[in-house]
Amino acid sequence: MMKTPLVTGERVVVAVVVSRVILSLPLSLISHGFSLFLLCLSAFLVEIRAEACPFLLSRFSPRRGASSGILLGAVTLPSVMLSKLVQLKRAISLHEAEQDEISHVTMQYWAASASCCAILIYLSVIMSQAKKTESFSSSLWLTRVSLTGTVLYGGACFVSLSMISHTGLNTSLKMLWMLFHGLAAVKLIRHLLCTFPSCASIGEALLVTSGLVLYFGDFLACTIAKICENLIPVDLVSISYGIKRTETGIIVQGLLLGLLLFPMVFRCVLHLYESSLRKRDAGQRNCSDAAKSILFFVSLIFFMVVAVPSWMQFVHDFHQHPFLWVLTFVFSKPLKRISLCIYWVLLIVVSVSRFYSISRSSKVERILLRKYYHLMAVLMFLPALVLQPKFLDLAFGAALAVFVALEIIRIWRIQPLGEPLHHFMNAFTDHRDSELLIVSHFSLLLGCALPIWMSSGFNDRALSPFAGILSLGIGDTMASMVGHKYGVLRWSKTGKKTVEGTAAGITSVMAVCFVLVPVLASMGYILSQGWWSLLLAVTATGMLEAYTAQLDNAFIPLVFYSLLCL
């Protein structure tokens, strides 16, 4: 058993963030705050046990060089959803939102929270089944604490869901829906950690899993509710179907979920094709690379052009093909939107070609080269977010869809793009990427996009959509560059992060906010963010960047966004 400190910088920052969220809750959300506290406590105990005896989770192969990150991974998404609930409560008091929206986000909070709770229980069971190294009394104490926390958590969930339900049956079905999310999360995190070994820490996998389960759960709820709308009341399945969605949100959800489901579809199609080949010729086991490529692209085009749009039109009553809607939307303001597209394409071509040549011939450190892409993200997204926020929502979805499609082609080595893509992407990888999965470009794009997508609808915190761009494009970049060049005082003996870099990151974000707030005010944005609250959010985010060994592109924007919403 290894000796690990109970108090670390990352855990202190997480405790500050969770405390800030809980202390901002109105009395009507006290059960949510209690459940978040229980989740945080459980994750803390599981993380201590996992890091004290690393072999307890030896069946998985987490990313090397990173801590488990279980505490941070378990509380991040629930904290974001709870902060969103606090914001919607303010909207209700101003008559800017309806009660159905509160119910919808409440379901999302409990779905995310239940996913994280189920994974913590699963990890506890795995560690209990491993080789016994703890004393019997210690193991019994941890078991009792875990069981007590689980019971109290279930009680808080039941109380909260009963307050947005009309009948006992309605509440029971919602509890079953939460249980479904938990079981799906356990199944998915096992699949991710076993299929992509050494690609993520457990905390990173926990965050990705809870996010994917929440997103797919929403998709499934909408589909089931549409199919059964004449047999079962909509709110028995999920309240989310009753929320009015924007066309952009529907298209982005369809694109991303379609591409995430496509590998399973293609695997089935490939299996059927190879089975038919074996029936014709017993000696032929696999199809040729050329046939595989043709089958891949034909299946992809059919799935994304026919199957996914058909789902959008059926479930969300889309009255025209989504791609036609996109063309109409883009050409409704051709000068602004097409000009913005041309600007993006030129910036991407010039930057990527320049940075690629530098990476092949220069001795510039990989970490600094990657920060140039963060600056490029600021140049691309900041003007668009101020001038064309709705178009940027759609553009983020399209860019992420392209990234997912290219990564699928790279992983499957689909000719003629697979191998060239693999060699090209390897020029921009670092220690957090692997041969199996390259996540850096996903995490940067998602880190910038998620705060913008989550800020749709009522938003009385004008800076919250900028959370990703400010924290990654400005704060993280300045912290790395200043720390690398001028940093002397390190936050820890083993880490590379410096006090000078962190101070530069915090100062630069606050300076940009001072410039950005008057610009937003002149454009009619609602400004109600207190400067002390903003300073706390920026400082906590900067300290998290300094202490965490997790994928900062994934965690920092979400933590910053949750604090800005309060």
XYZ file of C-alpha atoms in Angstrom:
566
model
C 0.000 0.000 0.000
C 1.406 3.390 -1.028
C 1.281 6.455 1.210
C -0.605 9.207 -0.574
C -1.432 12.633 0.857
C -5.069 13.249 1.722
C -4.834 16.893 0.680
C -3.559 17.804 -2.778
C -3.845 20.996 -4.781
C -6.348 19.465 -7.192
C -8.593 18.214 -4.378
C -8.544 21.603 -2.638
C -9.580 23.369 -5.849
C -12.370 20.828 -6.438
C -13.564 21.365 -2.845
C -13.633 25.141 -3.421
C -15.593 24.772 -6.671
C -18.146 22.374 -5.161
C -18.522 24.592 -2.073
C -19.098 27.636 -4.274
C -21.821 25.805 -6.203
C -23.548 24.462 -3.078
C -23.470 27.812 -1.243
C -25.101 29.498 -4.258
C -28.138 27.186 -4.214
C -31.602 28.448 -3.259
C -33.529 26.463 -0.637
C -35.599 24.742 -3.345
C -32.433 23.007 -4.602
C -31.129 21.870 -1.227
C -31.635 18.171 -2.040
C -29.530 18.642 -5.188
C -26.766 20.245 -3.151
C -26.885 17.432 -0.598
C -26.538 14.849 -3.364
C -23.584 16.719 -4.879
C -21.904 16.760 -1.461
C -22.438 12.992 -1.105
C -21.104 12.415 -4.614
C -18.028 14.512 -3.840
C -17.392 12.666 -0.566
C -17.804 9.245 -2.199
C -15.490 10.176 -5.069
C -12.921 11.447 -2.577
C -12.915 8.139 -0.683
C -12.745 6.072 -3.880
C -9.877 8.189 -5.231
C -7.859 7.855 -2.010
C -8.315 4.101 -2.017
C -7.466 3.791 -5.730
C -4.276 5.862 -5.460
C -3.127 4.185 -2.236
C -3.393 0.754 -3.899
C -3.071 1.282 -7.675
C -3.225 -2.444 -8.435
C -6.849 -2.549 -7.197
C -7.860 -1.178 -10.601
C -5.145 -3.046 -12.509
C -7.685 -4.641 -14.862
C -7.826 -1.246 -16.585
C -4.893 0.508 -18.233
C -5.285 4.222 -17.516
C -3.112 6.865 -19.105
C 0.396 6.853 -17.702
C 1.748 9.832 -15.824
C -1.667 11.045 -14.655
C -3.388 10.701 -11.297
C -6.671 8.815 -11.197
C -8.704 12.052 -11.369
C -11.763 10.264 -9.980
C -12.882 13.165 -7.760
C -12.604 15.771 -10.508
C -14.214 13.502 -13.092
C -17.146 12.624 -10.832
C -18.193 16.144 -9.814
C -17.525 18.195 -12.962
C -20.636 17.462 -15.041
C -23.090 17.401 -12.081
C -21.671 20.762 -10.941
C -22.234 22.195 -14.424
C -25.856 21.013 -14.503
C -26.492 22.305 -10.986
C -25.055 25.729 -11.889
C -27.355 25.751 -14.904
C -30.282 25.051 -12.571
C -29.303 28.021 -10.396
C -29.273 30.215 -13.490
C -32.710 28.959 -14.569
C -34.102 29.670 -11.097
C -33.127 33.308 -11.621
C -34.844 33.195 -15.000
C -38.053 31.900 -13.383
C -38.035 34.787 -10.926
C -37.700 37.195 -13.865
C -40.410 35.358 -15.852
C -37.843 34.605 -18.567
C -38.222 30.806 -18.441
C -40.926 28.215 -17.911
C -41.189 25.524 -15.267
C -40.752 22.811 -17.921
C -37.203 24.027 -18.498
C -36.427 23.622 -14.786
C -37.846 20.097 -14.902
C -35.796 19.280 -17.992
C -32.482 20.435 -16.482
C -33.385 18.718 -13.197
C -33.684 15.444 -15.089
C -30.357 16.126 -16.782
C -28.691 16.845 -13.452
C -29.907 13.613 -11.906
C -29.035 11.643 -15.050
C -25.441 12.960 -14.989
C -25.209 12.501 -11.231
C -26.636 8.963 -11.352
C -24.123 8.010 -14.056
C -21.209 9.206 -11.924
C -22.618 7.576 -8.777
C -23.057 4.217 -10.527
C -19.463 4.328 -11.804
C -18.188 5.084 -8.283
C -20.135 2.100 -6.939
C -18.726 -0.059 -9.739
C -15.143 1.042 -8.963
C -15.715 0.335 -5.268
C -16.942 -3.170 -6.069
C -13.947 -3.783 -8.349
C -11.532 -2.709 -5.619
C -13.327 -4.831 -3.007
C -12.981 -7.907 -5.218
C -9.253 -7.320 -5.745
C -6.529 -8.789 -3.541
C -7.118 -7.895 0.105
C -4.433 -5.588 1.467
C -6.520 -3.476 3.809
C -7.373 -4.391 7.351
C -10.813 -5.891 7.905
C -11.953 -2.918 10.011
C -10.849 -0.407 7.359
C -12.611 -2.322 4.585
C -15.767 -2.665 6.694
C -15.748 1.055 7.497
C -15.436 2.018 3.838
C -18.228 -0.402 2.917
C -20.560 1.076 5.522
C -19.806 4.621 4.426
C -20.423 3.718 0.773
C -23.729 1.983 1.528
C -24.917 4.847 3.731
C -23.994 7.401 1.065
C -25.775 5.405 -1.637
C -28.982 5.174 0.421
C -28.920 8.895 1.250
C -28.200 9.734 -2.383
C -31.160 7.647 -3.539
C -33.382 9.394 -1.011
C -32.314 12.851 -2.215
C -32.932 11.809 -5.825
C -36.413 10.483 -4.951
C -37.364 13.690 -3.119
C -36.192 15.885 -5.994
C -37.906 13.868 -8.725
C -41.150 13.623 -6.750
C -41.298 17.439 -6.697
C -41.429 17.581 -10.536
C -43.753 14.586 -10.926
C -47.531 14.428 -10.914
C -48.007 10.886 -9.610
C -46.158 8.164 -7.757
C -45.948 6.128 -10.959
C -44.370 9.107 -12.688
C -41.714 9.348 -9.961
C -41.021 5.606 -10.113
C -40.501 5.714 -13.867
C -38.109 8.619 -13.508
C -36.135 6.675 -10.887
C -35.945 3.734 -13.301
C -34.745 6.134 -15.993
C -31.926 7.262 -13.663
C -31.075 3.619 -12.962
C -30.870 3.013 -16.702
C -28.366 5.876 -17.028
C -26.260 4.390 -14.241
C -26.157 0.905 -15.766
C -25.384 2.320 -19.206
C -22.549 4.417 -17.736
C -20.949 1.377 -16.081
C -21.159 -0.613 -19.304
C -19.723 2.250 -21.369
C -16.781 3.102 -19.114
C -15.753 -0.567 -19.074
C -15.864 -0.580 -22.869
C -13.867 2.661 -23.189
C -11.131 1.690 -20.744
C -10.727 -1.798 -22.254
C -11.004 -0.784 -25.926
C -8.676 2.245 -25.645
C -6.029 1.325 -23.050
C -3.596 4.045 -21.939
C -5.701 6.713 -23.692
C -7.364 8.290 -20.655
C -7.223 8.404 -16.882
C -10.188 7.015 -14.984
C -11.379 10.551 -14.240
C -11.239 11.531 -17.909
C -13.084 8.361 -18.887
C -15.659 9.112 -16.189
C -16.312 12.595 -17.596
C -16.583 11.341 -21.181
C -18.831 8.466 -20.138
C -21.268 10.599 -18.145
C -21.439 13.118 -20.983
C -22.069 10.508 -23.666
C -24.699 8.703 -21.566
C -26.468 12.008 -20.932
C -26.412 12.907 -24.641
C -27.522 9.470 -25.829
C -30.138 9.331 -23.076
C -31.676 12.541 -24.353
C -31.681 11.134 -27.894
C -33.309 7.905 -26.705
C -35.912 9.742 -24.619
C -36.963 11.865 -27.580
C -37.227 8.800 -29.811
C -39.207 6.712 -27.311
C -41.531 9.596 -26.522
C -42.252 10.169 -30.202
C -42.943 6.486 -30.858
C -45.126 6.064 -27.792
C -46.780 9.482 -27.704
C -50.203 7.980 -28.359
C -49.770 5.252 -25.728
C -47.734 6.790 -22.911
C -47.803 10.404 -21.664
C -44.592 12.160 -22.663
C -43.578 13.099 -19.139
C -43.620 9.442 -18.047
C -40.676 8.793 -20.325
C -38.733 12.014 -20.093
C -39.565 15.648 -19.679
C -36.859 16.605 -22.174
C -39.048 15.889 -25.195
C -41.394 18.695 -24.223
C -38.648 21.327 -24.406
C -38.578 23.401 -27.557
C -35.281 22.865 -29.348
C -33.568 25.014 -31.924
C -33.002 23.659 -35.418
C -29.263 24.091 -34.921
C -29.290 22.006 -31.736
C -31.262 19.228 -33.443
C -28.888 19.106 -36.423
C -25.742 19.106 -34.254
C -27.151 16.317 -32.062
C -28.092 14.244 -35.085
C -24.706 14.719 -36.748
C -22.632 13.838 -33.704
C -24.721 10.914 -32.479
C -24.934 9.541 -36.027
C -21.150 9.575 -36.384
C -20.628 8.042 -32.946
C -23.039 5.231 -33.823
C -21.606 4.727 -37.313
C -18.634 2.490 -36.308
C -21.083 -0.081 -34.911
C -23.200 0.157 -38.059
C -20.155 -0.226 -40.313
C -18.880 -3.189 -38.302
C -22.215 -4.948 -38.876
C -22.212 -4.071 -42.588
C -18.619 -5.291 -42.966
C -19.426 -8.525 -41.134
C -22.408 -9.197 -43.403
C -20.324 -8.460 -46.510
C -17.490 -10.764 -45.431
C -20.001 -13.497 -44.561
C -21.442 -13.277 -48.069
C -17.918 -13.496 -49.518
C -17.169 -16.650 -47.511
C -20.359 -18.262 -48.774
C -19.223 -17.666 -52.348
C -15.600 -18.631 -51.766
C -14.693 -20.624 -48.654
C -11.022 -19.667 -48.993
C -11.636 -15.909 -48.851
C -11.843 -14.661 -45.268
C -11.650 -10.862 -45.509
C -12.519 -8.313 -48.145
C -9.797 -6.294 -49.873
C -8.773 -2.835 -48.682
C -10.304 -1.250 -51.790
C -13.636 -3.003 -51.253
C -13.550 -2.076 -47.567
C -12.985 1.597 -48.454
C -15.822 1.666 -50.968
C -18.140 -0.042 -48.494
C -17.117 2.433 -45.777
C -17.801 5.589 -47.782
C -21.063 4.284 -49.286
C -22.304 3.282 -45.816
C -21.226 6.616 -44.319
C -22.970 8.672 -47.007
C -26.179 6.630 -46.757
C -26.211 6.731 -42.958
C -25.531 10.482 -42.669
C -27.576 11.669 -45.671
C -30.578 9.336 -45.393
C -30.837 7.560 -42.031
C -29.877 10.371 -39.620
C -31.917 13.108 -41.371
C -34.901 10.721 -41.403
C -34.606 10.421 -37.620
C -34.486 14.229 -37.273
C -37.565 14.651 -39.461
C -39.509 11.929 -37.633
C -38.665 12.762 -34.024
C -38.397 16.552 -34.193
C -40.889 17.215 -37.004
C -38.262 18.768 -39.245
C -40.242 19.862 -42.317
C -37.320 19.816 -44.759
C -34.090 17.905 -45.189
C -31.585 19.200 -42.570
C -28.887 19.828 -45.182
C -31.288 22.002 -47.162
C -32.081 23.890 -43.966
C -28.345 24.462 -43.397
C -27.919 25.895 -46.893
C -30.917 28.162 -46.397
C -29.562 29.293 -43.026
C -26.086 30.064 -44.389
C -27.368 31.981 -47.410
C -29.916 33.947 -45.390
C -27.021 36.277 -44.497
C -24.517 35.399 -47.239
C -22.152 38.325 -46.832
C -21.485 37.812 -43.122
C -21.582 34.020 -42.955
C -19.775 33.145 -46.173
C -17.148 35.780 -45.422
C -16.679 34.196 -42.009
C -16.279 30.755 -43.636
C -13.647 32.103 -46.043
C -11.814 33.723 -43.107
C -11.821 30.417 -41.192
C -10.602 28.385 -44.171
C -7.748 30.781 -44.908
C -6.702 30.907 -41.254
C -6.768 27.112 -40.945
C -4.814 26.504 -44.165
C -2.115 29.062 -43.359
C -1.782 28.051 -39.695
C -1.815 24.275 -40.162
C 0.671 24.329 -43.045
C 2.975 26.667 -41.132
C 2.802 24.749 -37.836
C 3.183 21.406 -39.574
C 6.392 22.502 -41.274
C 7.689 23.870 -37.962
C 6.890 20.598 -36.178
C 8.818 18.599 -38.795
C 11.930 20.762 -38.991
C 12.180 22.806 -35.813
C 13.207 22.059 -32.248
C 10.284 24.030 -30.846
C 8.805 22.067 -27.949
C 5.583 20.232 -28.789
C 3.686 21.820 -25.888
C 4.437 25.349 -27.144
C 3.532 24.402 -30.698
C 0.179 23.132 -29.481
C -0.505 26.403 -27.646
C -0.331 28.219 -30.983
C -3.464 26.293 -31.891
C -5.100 27.678 -28.767
C -4.311 31.179 -29.987
C -5.657 30.250 -33.397
C -8.898 29.161 -31.700
C -9.194 32.644 -30.171
C -8.700 34.289 -33.564
C -11.307 32.002 -35.122
C -14.022 31.836 -32.496
C -13.963 35.107 -30.538
C -15.064 37.400 -33.423
C -17.672 34.854 -34.534
C -19.102 34.497 -31.019
C -19.546 38.249 -30.724
C -20.882 38.858 -34.254
C -22.529 35.563 -35.374
C -23.210 33.337 -32.310
C -25.978 31.245 -33.941
C -23.834 30.497 -36.971
C -20.926 29.582 -34.684
C -23.158 26.979 -32.968
C -23.682 25.267 -36.307
C -20.039 25.663 -37.360
C -18.825 23.992 -34.158
C -21.092 21.025 -34.843
C -19.868 20.732 -38.437
C -16.199 20.985 -37.410
C -16.603 18.395 -34.676
C -18.407 16.073 -37.102
C -15.496 16.391 -39.545
C -13.003 15.624 -36.748
C -14.960 12.526 -35.674
C -15.230 11.280 -39.269
C -11.494 11.786 -39.876
C -10.598 10.029 -36.612
C -12.781 7.051 -37.590
C -11.003 6.933 -40.982
C -7.609 7.135 -39.236
C -8.404 4.392 -36.703
C -9.824 2.024 -39.338
C -7.009 2.948 -41.781
C -9.525 3.508 -44.577
C -7.759 4.029 -47.923
C -6.673 6.387 -49.348
C -6.848 8.785 -46.361
C -6.119 6.545 -43.363
C -2.324 6.337 -43.421
C -1.637 9.961 -44.483
C -4.009 11.168 -41.756
C -2.243 9.028 -39.182
C 1.201 10.433 -40.038
C -0.126 13.990 -40.210
C -1.911 13.843 -36.841
C 1.124 12.320 -35.137
C 2.982 15.584 -35.753
C 0.721 17.329 -33.217
C 0.374 14.701 -30.496
C 1.796 14.786 -26.983
C 2.039 12.422 -24.004
C -1.747 12.459 -23.532
C -2.391 10.976 -26.978
C -1.748 7.412 -28.102
C -1.587 5.419 -31.307
C -5.134 4.174 -30.715
C -6.881 7.465 -30.082
C -5.802 11.085 -30.599
C -7.962 13.314 -28.412
C -6.179 16.670 -28.281
C -7.996 18.285 -31.218
C -11.357 16.948 -29.950
C -10.805 18.307 -26.463
C -9.791 21.789 -27.673
C -12.777 22.097 -29.994
C -15.229 20.688 -27.441
C -13.742 22.849 -24.704
C -14.555 25.949 -26.754
C -17.924 24.687 -28.030
C -19.627 23.242 -24.947
C -19.988 26.521 -22.982
C -21.469 28.142 -26.105
C -23.942 25.307 -26.709
C -24.977 25.221 -23.041
C -25.561 28.993 -22.995
C -28.419 28.815 -25.493
C -31.729 30.121 -24.201
C -31.825 32.393 -21.157
C -28.382 33.617 -20.150
C -27.847 36.461 -17.703
C -24.108 35.841 -17.527
C -22.735 37.324 -20.726
C -19.250 35.902 -20.204
C -20.342 32.270 -19.717
C -20.344 31.416 -23.482
C -16.728 32.649 -23.593
C -15.624 30.233 -20.837
C -13.803 27.855 -23.184
C -12.215 30.500 -25.383
C -11.002 32.538 -22.396
C -9.739 29.649 -20.265
C -8.025 27.694 -23.072
C -7.236 30.293 -25.713
C -6.049 32.997 -23.318
C -5.419 31.643 -19.805
C -3.929 28.235 -20.582
C -1.824 29.595 -23.456
C -0.344 32.488 -21.469
C 0.293 30.251 -18.471
C 2.239 27.774 -20.618
C 4.250 30.362 -22.555
C 5.162 32.574 -19.592
C 5.795 29.585 -17.340
C 8.042 27.927 -19.926
C 10.110 31.037 -20.548
C 10.172 32.820 -17.196
C 8.885 30.288 -14.667
C 11.118 29.588 -11.655
C 8.863 28.740 -8.705
C 7.075 25.412 -9.211
C 3.809 24.494 -7.536
C 5.121 21.013 -6.743
C 8.433 19.188 -6.829
C 7.297 16.735 -9.496
C 5.129 19.033 -11.638
C 6.110 21.435 -14.400
C 3.544 24.171 -13.697
C 4.971 27.394 -12.248
C 3.633 30.185 -10.063
C 4.665 32.770 -12.669
C 2.763 30.946 -15.413
C -0.397 30.631 -13.330
C -0.272 34.304 -12.371
C 0.140 35.254 -16.037
C -2.829 33.081 -17.013
C -5.127 34.562 -14.361
C -4.044 38.135 -15.112
C -4.455 37.740 -18.872
C -8.000 36.341 -18.554
C -9.040 39.166 -16.225
C -7.506 41.735 -18.609
C -9.442 40.311 -21.583
C -12.636 40.335 -19.488
C -12.125 44.030 -18.694
C -11.965 44.707 -22.434
C -14.741 42.287 -23.405
C -17.400 43.411 -20.914
C -17.803 46.981 -22.314
C -17.921 45.566 -25.861
C -20.699 43.151 -24.910
C -22.560 45.885 -23.033
C -22.532 48.091 -26.120
C -24.064 45.232 -28.119
C -27.006 44.782 -25.737
C -25.879 41.718 -23.780
C -27.206 41.257 -20.230
C -24.413 41.991 -17.753
C -25.028 40.946 -14.154
C -21.731 39.261 -13.265
C -20.051 40.682 -10.166
C -16.343 41.375 -10.470
C -15.509 39.531 -7.227
C -17.439 36.504 -8.460
C -15.575 36.713 -11.767
C -12.220 36.965 -9.989
C -13.025 33.867 -7.919
C -14.017 31.929 -11.046
C -10.864 32.935 -12.948
C -8.591 32.226 -9.970
C -10.120 28.808 -9.230
C -9.833 27.851 -12.891
C -6.213 29.018 -13.028
C -5.334 27.046 -9.923
C -7.016 23.937 -11.335
C -4.907 24.285 -14.489
C -1.810 24.539 -12.284
C -2.500 21.471 -10.167
C -4.403 18.979 -12.288
C -2.704 16.217 -14.250
C -5.922 15.533 -16.161
C -6.742 16.663 -19.696
C -7.151 20.364 -18.980
C -8.875 21.083 -22.305
C -11.780 18.941 -21.114
C -12.127 19.983 -17.475
C -11.103 23.637 -17.247
C -13.789 25.114 -19.579
C -16.571 23.186 -17.813
C -15.406 24.214 -14.341
C -15.032 27.834 -15.477
C -18.481 27.764 -17.083
C -20.128 26.367 -13.953
C -18.599 29.131 -11.820
C -19.569 31.866 -14.293
C -23.222 30.740 -14.262
C -23.568 31.339 -10.507
